[in-house]
Coordinates of N, CA and C in Angstrom, one line a residue:
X1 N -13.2 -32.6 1.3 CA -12.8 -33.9 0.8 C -14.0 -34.8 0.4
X2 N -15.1 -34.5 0.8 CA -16.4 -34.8 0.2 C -16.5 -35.6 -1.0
X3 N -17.0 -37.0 -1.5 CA -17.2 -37.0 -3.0 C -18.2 -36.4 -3.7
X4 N -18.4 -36.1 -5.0 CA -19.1 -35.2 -6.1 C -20.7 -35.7 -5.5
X5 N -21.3 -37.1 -5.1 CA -22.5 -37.4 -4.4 C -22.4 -36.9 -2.9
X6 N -22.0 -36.7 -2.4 CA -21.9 -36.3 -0.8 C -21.8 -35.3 -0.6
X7 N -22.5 -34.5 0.7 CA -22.3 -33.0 1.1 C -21.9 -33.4 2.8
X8 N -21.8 -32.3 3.1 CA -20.8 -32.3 4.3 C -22.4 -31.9 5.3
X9 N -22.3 -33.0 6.1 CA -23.7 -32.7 7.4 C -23.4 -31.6 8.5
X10 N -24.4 -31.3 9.0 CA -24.3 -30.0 9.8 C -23.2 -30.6 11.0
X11 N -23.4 -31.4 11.3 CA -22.6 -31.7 12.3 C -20.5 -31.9 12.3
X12 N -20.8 -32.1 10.5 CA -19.5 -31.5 10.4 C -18.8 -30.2 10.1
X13 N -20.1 -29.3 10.2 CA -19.9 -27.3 9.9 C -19.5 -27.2 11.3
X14 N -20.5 -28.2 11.7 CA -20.4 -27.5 13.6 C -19.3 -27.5 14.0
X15 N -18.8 -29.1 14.0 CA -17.1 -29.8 14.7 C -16.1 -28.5 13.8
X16 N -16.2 -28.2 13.0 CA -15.4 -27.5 11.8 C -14.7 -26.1 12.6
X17 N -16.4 -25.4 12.8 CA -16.5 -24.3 13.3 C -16.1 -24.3 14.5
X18 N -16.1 -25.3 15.7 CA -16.1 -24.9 16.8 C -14.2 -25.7 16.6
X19 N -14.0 -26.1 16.1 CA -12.1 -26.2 16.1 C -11.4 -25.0 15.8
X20 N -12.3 -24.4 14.8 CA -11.6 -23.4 14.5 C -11.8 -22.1 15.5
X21 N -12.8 -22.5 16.1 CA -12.6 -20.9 17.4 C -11.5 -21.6 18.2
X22 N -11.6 -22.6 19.1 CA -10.6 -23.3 19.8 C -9.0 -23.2 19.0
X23 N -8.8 -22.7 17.8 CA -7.1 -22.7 17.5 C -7.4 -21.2 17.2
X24 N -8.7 -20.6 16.9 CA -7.9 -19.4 16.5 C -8.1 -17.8 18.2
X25 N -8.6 -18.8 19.1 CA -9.1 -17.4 20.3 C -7.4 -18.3 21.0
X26 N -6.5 -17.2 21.7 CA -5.3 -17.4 22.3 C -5.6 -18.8 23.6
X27 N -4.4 -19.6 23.9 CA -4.9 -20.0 24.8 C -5.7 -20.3 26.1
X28 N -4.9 -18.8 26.6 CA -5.6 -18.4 28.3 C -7.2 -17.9 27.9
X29 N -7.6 -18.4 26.7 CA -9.4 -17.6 26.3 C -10.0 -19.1 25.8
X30 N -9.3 -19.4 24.9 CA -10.4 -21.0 24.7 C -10.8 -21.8 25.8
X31 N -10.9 -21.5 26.9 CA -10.9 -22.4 28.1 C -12.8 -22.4 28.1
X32 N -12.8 -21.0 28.0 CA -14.0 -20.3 28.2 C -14.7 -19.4 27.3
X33 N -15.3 -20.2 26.5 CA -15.9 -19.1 25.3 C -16.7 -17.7 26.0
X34 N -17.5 -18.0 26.5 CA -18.2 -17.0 27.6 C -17.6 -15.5 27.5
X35 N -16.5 -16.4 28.2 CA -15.7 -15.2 28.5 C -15.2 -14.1 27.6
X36 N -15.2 -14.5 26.2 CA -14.9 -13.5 25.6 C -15.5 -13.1 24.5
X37 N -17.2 -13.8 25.1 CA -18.3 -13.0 24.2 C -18.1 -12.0 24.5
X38 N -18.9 -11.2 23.1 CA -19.5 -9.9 23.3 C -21.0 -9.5 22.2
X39 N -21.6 -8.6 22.9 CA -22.8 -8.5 22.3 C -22.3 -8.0 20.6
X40 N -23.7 -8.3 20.1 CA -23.6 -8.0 18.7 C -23.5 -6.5 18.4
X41 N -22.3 -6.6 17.4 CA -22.2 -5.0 16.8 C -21.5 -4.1 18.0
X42 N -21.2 -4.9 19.1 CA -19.9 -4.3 20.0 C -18.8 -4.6 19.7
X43 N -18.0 -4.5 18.6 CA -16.6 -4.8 18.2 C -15.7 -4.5 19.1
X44 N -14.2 -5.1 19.3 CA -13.3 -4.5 20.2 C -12.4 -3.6 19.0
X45 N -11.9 -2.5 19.8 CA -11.5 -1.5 18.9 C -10.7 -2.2 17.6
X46 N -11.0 -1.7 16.6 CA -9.9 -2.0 15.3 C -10.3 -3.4 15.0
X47 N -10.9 -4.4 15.4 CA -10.8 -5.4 15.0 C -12.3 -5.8 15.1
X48 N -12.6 -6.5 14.0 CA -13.7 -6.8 13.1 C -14.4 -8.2 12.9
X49 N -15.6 -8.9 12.8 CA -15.9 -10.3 12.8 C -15.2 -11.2 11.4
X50 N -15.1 -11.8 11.6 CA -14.9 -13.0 10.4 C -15.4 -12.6 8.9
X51 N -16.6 -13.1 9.6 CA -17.8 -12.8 8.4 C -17.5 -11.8 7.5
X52 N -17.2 -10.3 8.6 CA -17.4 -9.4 7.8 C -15.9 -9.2 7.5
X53 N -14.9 -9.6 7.2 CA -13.6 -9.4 6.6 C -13.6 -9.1 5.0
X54 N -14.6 -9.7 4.5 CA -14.6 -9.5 2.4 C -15.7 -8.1 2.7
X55 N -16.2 -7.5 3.4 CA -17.0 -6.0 3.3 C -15.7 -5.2 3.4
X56 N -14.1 -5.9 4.1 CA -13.5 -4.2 3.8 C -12.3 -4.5 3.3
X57 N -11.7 -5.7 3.1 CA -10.5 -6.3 2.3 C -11.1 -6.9 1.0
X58 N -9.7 -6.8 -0.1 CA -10.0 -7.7 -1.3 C -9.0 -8.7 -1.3
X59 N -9.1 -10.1 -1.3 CA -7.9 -10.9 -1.4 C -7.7 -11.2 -3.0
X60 N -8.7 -10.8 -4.0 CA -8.7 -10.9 -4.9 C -8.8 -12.7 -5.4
X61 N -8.4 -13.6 -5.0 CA -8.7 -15.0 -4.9 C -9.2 -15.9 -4.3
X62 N -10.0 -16.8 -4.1 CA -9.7 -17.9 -3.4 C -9.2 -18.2 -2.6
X63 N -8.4 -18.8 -3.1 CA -7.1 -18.7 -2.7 C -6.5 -18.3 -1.4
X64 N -6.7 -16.9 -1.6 CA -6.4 -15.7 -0.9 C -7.3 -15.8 0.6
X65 N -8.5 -15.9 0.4 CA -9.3 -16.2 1.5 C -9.3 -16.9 2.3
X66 N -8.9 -18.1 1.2 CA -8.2 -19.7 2.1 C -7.5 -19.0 3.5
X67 N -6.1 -18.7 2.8 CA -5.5 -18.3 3.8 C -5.7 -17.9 5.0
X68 N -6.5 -16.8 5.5 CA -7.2 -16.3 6.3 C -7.2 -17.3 6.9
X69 N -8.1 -18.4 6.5 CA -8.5 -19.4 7.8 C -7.3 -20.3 7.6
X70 N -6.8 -20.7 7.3 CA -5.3 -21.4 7.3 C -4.6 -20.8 8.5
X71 N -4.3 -19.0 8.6 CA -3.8 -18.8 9.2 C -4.5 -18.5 10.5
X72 N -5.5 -18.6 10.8 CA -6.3 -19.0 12.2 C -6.2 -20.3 12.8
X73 N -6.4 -21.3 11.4 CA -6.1 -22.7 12.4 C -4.8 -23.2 12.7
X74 N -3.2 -22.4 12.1 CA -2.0 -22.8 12.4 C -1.9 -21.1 13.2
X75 N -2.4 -20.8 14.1 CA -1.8 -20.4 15.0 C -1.7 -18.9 14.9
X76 N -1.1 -18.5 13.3 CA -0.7 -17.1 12.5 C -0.9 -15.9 13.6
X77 N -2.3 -16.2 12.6 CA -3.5 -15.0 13.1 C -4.4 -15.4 14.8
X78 N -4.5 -15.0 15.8 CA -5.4 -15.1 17.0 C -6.4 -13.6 17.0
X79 N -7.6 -14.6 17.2 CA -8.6 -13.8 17.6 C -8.9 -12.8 19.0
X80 N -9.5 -12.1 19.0 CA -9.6 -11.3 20.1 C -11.1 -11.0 21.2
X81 N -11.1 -11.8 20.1 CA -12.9 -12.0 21.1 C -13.7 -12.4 20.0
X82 N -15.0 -13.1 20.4 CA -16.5 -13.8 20.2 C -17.4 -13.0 19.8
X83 N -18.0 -12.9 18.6 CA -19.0 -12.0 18.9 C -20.3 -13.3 18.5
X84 N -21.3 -13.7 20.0 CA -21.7 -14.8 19.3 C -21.1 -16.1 19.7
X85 N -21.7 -17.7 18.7 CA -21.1 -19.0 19.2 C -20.7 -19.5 18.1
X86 N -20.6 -18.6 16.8 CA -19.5 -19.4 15.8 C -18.6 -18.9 15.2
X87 N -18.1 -19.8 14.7 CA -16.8 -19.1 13.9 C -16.9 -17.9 13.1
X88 N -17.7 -17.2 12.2 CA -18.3 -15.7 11.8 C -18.0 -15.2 12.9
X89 N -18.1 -15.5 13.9 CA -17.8 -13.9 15.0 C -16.7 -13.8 15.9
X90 N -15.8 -14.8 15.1 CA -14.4 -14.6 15.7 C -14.2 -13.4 15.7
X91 N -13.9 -12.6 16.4 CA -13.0 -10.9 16.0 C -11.5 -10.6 15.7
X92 N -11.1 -10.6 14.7 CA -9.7 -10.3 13.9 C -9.6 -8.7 13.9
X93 N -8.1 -8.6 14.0 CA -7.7 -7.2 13.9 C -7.5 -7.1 12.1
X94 N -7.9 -6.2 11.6 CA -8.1 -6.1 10.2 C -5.9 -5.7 10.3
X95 N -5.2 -5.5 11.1 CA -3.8 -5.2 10.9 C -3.4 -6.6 11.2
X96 N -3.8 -7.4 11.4 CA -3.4 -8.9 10.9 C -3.2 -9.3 9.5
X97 N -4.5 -9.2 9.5 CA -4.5 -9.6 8.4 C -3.6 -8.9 6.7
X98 N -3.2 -8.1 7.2 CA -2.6 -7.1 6.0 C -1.6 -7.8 5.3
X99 N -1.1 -8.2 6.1 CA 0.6 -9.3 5.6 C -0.4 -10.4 4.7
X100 N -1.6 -11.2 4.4 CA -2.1 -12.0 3.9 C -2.9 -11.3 2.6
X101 N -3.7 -9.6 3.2 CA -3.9 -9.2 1.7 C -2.8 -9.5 0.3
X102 N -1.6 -8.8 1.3 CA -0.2 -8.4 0.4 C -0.1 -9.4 -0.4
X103 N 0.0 -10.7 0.4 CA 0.6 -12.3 0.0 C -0.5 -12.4 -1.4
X104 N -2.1 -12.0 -0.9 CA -2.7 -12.7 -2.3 C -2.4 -11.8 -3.4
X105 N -2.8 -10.7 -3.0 CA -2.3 -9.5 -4.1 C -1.2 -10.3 -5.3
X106 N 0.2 -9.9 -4.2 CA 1.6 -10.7 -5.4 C 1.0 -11.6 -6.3
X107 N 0.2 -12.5 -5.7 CA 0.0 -13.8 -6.2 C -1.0 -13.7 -7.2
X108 N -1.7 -12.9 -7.3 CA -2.6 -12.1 -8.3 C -2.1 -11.3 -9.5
X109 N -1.3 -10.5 -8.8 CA -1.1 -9.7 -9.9 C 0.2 -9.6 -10.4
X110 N 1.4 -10.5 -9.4 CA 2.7 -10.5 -9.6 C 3.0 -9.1 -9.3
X111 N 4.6 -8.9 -9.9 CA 5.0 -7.6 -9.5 C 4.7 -6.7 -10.3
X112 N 3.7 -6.0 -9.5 CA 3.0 -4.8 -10.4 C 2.6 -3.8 -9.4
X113 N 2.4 -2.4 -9.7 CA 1.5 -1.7 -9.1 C 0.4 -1.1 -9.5
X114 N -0.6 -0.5 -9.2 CA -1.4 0.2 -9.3 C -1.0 1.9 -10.0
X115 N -1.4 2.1 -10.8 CA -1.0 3.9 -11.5 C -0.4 4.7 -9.6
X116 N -1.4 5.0 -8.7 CA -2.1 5.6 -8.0 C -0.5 5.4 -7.1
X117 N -0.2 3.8 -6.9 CA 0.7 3.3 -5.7 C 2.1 4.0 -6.7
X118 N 2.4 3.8 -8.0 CA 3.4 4.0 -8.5 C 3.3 5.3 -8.6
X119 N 2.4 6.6 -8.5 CA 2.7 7.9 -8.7 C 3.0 8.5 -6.9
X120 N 2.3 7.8 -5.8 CA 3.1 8.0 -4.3 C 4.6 7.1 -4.6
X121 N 5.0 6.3 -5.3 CA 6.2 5.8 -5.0 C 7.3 6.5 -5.9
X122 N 7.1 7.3 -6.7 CA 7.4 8.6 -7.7 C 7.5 10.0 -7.1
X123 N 6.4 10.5 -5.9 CA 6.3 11.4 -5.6 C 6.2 12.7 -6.6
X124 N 4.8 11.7 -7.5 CA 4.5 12.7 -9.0 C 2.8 13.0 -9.1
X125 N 2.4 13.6 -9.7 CA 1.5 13.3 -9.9 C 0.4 12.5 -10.9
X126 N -0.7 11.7 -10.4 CA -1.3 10.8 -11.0 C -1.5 10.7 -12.3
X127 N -1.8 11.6 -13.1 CA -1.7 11.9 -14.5 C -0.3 11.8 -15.2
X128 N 1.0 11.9 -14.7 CA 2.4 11.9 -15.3 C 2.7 10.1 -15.3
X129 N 2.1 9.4 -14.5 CA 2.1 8.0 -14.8 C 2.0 7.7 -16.3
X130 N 0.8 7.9 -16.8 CA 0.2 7.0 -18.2 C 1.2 7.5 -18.9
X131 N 1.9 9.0 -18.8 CA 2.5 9.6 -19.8 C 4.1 9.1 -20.0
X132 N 4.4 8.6 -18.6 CA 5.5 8.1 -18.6 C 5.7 6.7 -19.1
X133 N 5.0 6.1 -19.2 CA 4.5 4.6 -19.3 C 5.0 5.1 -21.3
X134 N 3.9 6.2 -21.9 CA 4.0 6.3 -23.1 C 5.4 6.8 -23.7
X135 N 6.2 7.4 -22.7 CA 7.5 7.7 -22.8 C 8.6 6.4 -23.1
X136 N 8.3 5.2 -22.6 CA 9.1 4.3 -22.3 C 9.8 4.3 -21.3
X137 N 9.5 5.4 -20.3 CA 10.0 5.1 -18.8 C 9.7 4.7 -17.9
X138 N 8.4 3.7 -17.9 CA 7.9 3.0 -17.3 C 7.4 2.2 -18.1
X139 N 7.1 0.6 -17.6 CA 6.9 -0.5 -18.4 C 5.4 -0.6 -17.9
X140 N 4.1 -1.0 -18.2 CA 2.9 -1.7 -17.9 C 2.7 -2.1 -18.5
X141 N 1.5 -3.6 -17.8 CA 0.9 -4.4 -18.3 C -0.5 -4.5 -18.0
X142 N -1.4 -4.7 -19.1 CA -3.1 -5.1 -18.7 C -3.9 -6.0 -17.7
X143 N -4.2 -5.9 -16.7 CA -4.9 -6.7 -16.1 C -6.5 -6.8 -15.7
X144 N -6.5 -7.8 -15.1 CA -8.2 -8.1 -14.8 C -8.5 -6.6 -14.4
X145 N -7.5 -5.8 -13.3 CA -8.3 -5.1 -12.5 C -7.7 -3.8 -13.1
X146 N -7.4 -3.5 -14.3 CA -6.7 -2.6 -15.4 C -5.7 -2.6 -15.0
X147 N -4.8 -1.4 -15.9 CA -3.5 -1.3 -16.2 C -2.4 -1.5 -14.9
X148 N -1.7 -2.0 -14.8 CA -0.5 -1.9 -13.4 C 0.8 -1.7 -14.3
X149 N 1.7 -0.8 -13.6 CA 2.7 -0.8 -13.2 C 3.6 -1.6 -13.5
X150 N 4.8 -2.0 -13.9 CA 5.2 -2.8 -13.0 C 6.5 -2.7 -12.7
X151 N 6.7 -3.0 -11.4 CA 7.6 -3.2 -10.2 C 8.9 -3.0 -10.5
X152 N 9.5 -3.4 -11.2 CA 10.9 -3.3 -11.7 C 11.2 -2.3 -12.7
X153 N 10.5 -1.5 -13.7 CA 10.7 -0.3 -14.5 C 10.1 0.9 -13.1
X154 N 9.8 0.9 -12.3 CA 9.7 1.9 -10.9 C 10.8 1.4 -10.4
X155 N 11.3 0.6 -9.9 CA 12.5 0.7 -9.9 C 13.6 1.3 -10.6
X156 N 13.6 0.9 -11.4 CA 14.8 1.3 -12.2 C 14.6 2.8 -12.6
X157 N 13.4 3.4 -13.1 CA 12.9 5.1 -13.0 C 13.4 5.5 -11.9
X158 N 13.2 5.1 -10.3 CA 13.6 5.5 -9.6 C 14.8 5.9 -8.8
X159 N 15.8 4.8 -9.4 CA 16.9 4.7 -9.3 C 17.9 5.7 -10.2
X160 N 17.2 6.2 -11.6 CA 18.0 7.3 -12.5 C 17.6 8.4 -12.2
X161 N 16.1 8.5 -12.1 CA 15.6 10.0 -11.9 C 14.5 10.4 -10.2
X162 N 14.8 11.5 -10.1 CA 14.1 11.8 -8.7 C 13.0 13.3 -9.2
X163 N 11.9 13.2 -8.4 CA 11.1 14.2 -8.9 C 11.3 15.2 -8.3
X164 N 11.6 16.5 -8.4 CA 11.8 17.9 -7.9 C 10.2 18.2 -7.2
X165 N 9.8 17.5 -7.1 CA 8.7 17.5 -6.0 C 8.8 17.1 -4.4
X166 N 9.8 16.2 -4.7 CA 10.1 15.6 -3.8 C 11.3 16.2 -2.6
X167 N 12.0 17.4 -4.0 CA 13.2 17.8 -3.3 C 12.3 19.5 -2.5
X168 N 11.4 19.4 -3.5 CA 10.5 20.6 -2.9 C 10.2 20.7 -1.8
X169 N 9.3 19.6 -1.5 CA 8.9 19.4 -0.3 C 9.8 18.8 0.6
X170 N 10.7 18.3 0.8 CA 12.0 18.2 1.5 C 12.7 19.7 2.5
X171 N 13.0 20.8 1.1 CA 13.7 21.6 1.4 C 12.7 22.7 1.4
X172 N 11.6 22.6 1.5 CA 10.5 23.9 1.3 C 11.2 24.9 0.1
X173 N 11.6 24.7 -0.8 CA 12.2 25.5 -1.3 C 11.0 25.0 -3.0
X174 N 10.2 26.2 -3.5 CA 9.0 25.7 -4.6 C 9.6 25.2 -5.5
X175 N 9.1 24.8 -6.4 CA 9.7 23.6 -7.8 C 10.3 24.6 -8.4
X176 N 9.4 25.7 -9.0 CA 9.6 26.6 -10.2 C 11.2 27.0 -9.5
X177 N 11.3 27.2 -8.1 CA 12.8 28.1 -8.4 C 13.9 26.5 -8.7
X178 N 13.6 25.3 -8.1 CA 14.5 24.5 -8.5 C 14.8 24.6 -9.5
X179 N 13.1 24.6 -10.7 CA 13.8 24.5 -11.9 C 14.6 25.3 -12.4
X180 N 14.8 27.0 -11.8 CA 15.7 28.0 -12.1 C 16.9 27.2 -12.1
X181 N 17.7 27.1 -10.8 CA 18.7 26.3 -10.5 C 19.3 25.5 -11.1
X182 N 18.4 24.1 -11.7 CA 18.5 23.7 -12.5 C 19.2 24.0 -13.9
X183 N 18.7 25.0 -14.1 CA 18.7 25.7 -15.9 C 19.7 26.6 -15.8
X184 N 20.2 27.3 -14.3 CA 21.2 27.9 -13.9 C 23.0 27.7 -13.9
X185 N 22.1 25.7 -14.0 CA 23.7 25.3 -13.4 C 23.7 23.5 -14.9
X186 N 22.5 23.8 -15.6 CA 22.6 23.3 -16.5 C 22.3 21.8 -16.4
X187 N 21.4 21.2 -15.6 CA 21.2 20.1 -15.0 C 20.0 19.6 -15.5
X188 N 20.4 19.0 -16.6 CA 19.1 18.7 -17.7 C 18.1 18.0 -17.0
X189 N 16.9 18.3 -17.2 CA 15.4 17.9 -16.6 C 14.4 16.8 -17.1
X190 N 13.6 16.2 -16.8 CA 12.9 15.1 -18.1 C 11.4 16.1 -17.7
X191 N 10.9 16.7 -18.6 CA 9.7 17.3 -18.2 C 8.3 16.7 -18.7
X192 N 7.5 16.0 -17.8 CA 6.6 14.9 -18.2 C 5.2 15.6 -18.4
X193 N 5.0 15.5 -19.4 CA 3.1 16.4 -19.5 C 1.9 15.8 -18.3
X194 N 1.4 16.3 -17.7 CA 0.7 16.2 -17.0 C -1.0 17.0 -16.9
X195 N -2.1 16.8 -16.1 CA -3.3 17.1 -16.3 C -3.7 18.4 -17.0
X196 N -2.6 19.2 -15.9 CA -2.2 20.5 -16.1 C -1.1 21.1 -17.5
X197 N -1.9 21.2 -19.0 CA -1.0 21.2 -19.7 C 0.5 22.3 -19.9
X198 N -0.2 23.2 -19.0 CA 1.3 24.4 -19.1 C 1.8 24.2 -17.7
X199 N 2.1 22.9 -17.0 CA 2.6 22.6 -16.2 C 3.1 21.2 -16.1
X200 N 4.2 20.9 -16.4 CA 4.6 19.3 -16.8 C 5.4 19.3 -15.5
X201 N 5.8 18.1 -15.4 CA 5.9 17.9 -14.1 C 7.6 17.2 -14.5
X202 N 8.3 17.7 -13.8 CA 10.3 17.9 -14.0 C 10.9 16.6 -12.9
X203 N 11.8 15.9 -13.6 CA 12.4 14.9 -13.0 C 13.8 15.3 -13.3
X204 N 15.3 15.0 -12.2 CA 15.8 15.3 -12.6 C 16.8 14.0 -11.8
X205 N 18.0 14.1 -12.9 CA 18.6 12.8 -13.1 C 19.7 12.5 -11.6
X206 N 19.5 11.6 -11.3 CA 20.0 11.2 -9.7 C 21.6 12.0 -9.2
X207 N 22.2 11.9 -10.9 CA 23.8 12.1 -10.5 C 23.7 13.7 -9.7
X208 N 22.9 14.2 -10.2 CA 22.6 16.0 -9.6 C 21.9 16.3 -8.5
X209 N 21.5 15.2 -8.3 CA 20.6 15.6 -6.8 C 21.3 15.6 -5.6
X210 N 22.3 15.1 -5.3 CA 22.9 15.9 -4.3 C 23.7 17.5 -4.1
X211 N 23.9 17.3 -5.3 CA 24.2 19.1 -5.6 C 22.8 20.1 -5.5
X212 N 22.0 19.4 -6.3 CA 20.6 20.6 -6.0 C 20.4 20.4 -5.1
X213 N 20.5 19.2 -3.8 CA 20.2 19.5 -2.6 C 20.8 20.6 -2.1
X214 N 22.3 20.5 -2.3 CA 22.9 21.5 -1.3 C 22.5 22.8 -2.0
X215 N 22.3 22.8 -2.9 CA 21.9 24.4 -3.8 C 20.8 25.2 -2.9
X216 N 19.8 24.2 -2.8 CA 18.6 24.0 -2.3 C 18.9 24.8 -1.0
X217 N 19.5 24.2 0.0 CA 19.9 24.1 1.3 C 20.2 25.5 1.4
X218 N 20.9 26.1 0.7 CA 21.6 28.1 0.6 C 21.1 28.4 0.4
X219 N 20.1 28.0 -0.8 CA 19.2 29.2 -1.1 C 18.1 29.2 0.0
X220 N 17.8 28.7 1.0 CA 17.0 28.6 1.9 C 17.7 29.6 2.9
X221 N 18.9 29.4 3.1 CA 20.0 30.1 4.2 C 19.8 31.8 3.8
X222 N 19.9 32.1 2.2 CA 19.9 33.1 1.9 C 18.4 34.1 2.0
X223 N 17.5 33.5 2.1 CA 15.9 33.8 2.1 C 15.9 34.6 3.2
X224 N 15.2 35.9 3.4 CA 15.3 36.6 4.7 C 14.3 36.1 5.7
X225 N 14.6 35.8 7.0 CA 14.1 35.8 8.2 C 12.6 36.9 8.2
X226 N 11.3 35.8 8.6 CA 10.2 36.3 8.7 C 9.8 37.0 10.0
X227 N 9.9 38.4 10.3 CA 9.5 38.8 11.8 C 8.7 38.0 12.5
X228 N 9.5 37.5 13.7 CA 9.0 37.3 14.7 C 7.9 37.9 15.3
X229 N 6.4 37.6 15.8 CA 5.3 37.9 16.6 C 5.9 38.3 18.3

């Protein structure tokens, strides 16, 4: 709150800092800073100094960072030890903080995903994204940090079609024979080009996937028993 002539004196970094260890260490520990020093570069498991929170998260904003200490001075987030007598060596569990990456992320990028997040949320592979995107079965948009996803055409993909990868790995039963199955019982496929050009990668439409499950399911029944050791 400073005016544009004024800077903020050490003594109000200090009062600043030292409030903010006192709301963010739990109460049975602010009594006694002491107590829950620890030497430099002795972290307590999983959890990490202050300072160094932007070396392994992105909040992508401002904004975003704010938060962080927002949520130390209302209580959110509690620290777990001192490393040290300032605020930088508060120790946060980096699994605190995750619910706050999330929060700036949205707020950054809206509802979008990453190629990478949308081909584990597909259960496809990374290269059948762009292609699907060029299909019109997925919607993306350009951003600062490239192309995303977004949120509601994965949805909606999701909701018509399921990837025979998925049913693969499910039922151990390999793609290629699904696809047999498929073509057996006439259960039209969307077959997406991928890295691999004599291998595109087969989606197949929701209303059939509980039938290819059970298909799936027999032909596993029918497979002969491997000798026992």
């Amino acid at each position: 709150l400073a005016s544009p002539l004024a800077a903020y004196h050490e003594a109000n970094l200090k009062a600043f800092s030292d409030k903010l260890i006192e709301r963010a260490l739990s109460p049975d520990r602010n009594k006694d800073v002491n107590a829950v020093s620890v030497p430099a570069g002795h972290f307590t498991r999983s959890a990490i100094p202050l300072r160094d929170v932007p070396k392994h998260v992105r909040f992508l904003s401002v904004a975003g960072s704010a938060r962080l200490i927002h949520a130390l001075l209302d209580g959110r987030i509690k620290a777990v030890g001192l490393e040290g007598d300032t605020a930088g060596g508060l120790l946060i569990k980096l699994d605190d903080v995750q619910p706050l990456i999330l929060e700036s992320r949205r707020a950054v990028l809206g509802d979008t995903r990453s190629q990478k997040e949308a081909s584990l949320r597909l259960e496809c592979d990374l290269s059948v994204v762009p292609n699907l995107v060029l299909a019109g079965h997925l919607r993306s948009v350009k951003k600062k940090w490239g192309r995303r996803i977004c949120e509601k055409s994965l949805e909606e993909f999701s909701a018509a079609y399921v990837s025979l990868a998925a049913i693969s790995k499910e039922h151990a039963v390999s793609t290629n024979t699904l696809i047999r199955i498929c073509d057996k019982n006439g259960f039209p496929l969307i077959r997406v080009p991928r890295r691999a050009p004599s291998c595109p990668q087969p989606f197949l439409a929701r209303e059939h996937e509980h039938t290819l499950r059970r298909l799936s399911a027999e032909y596993r029944k029918r497979l002969p028993r491997r000798n026992q050791a």
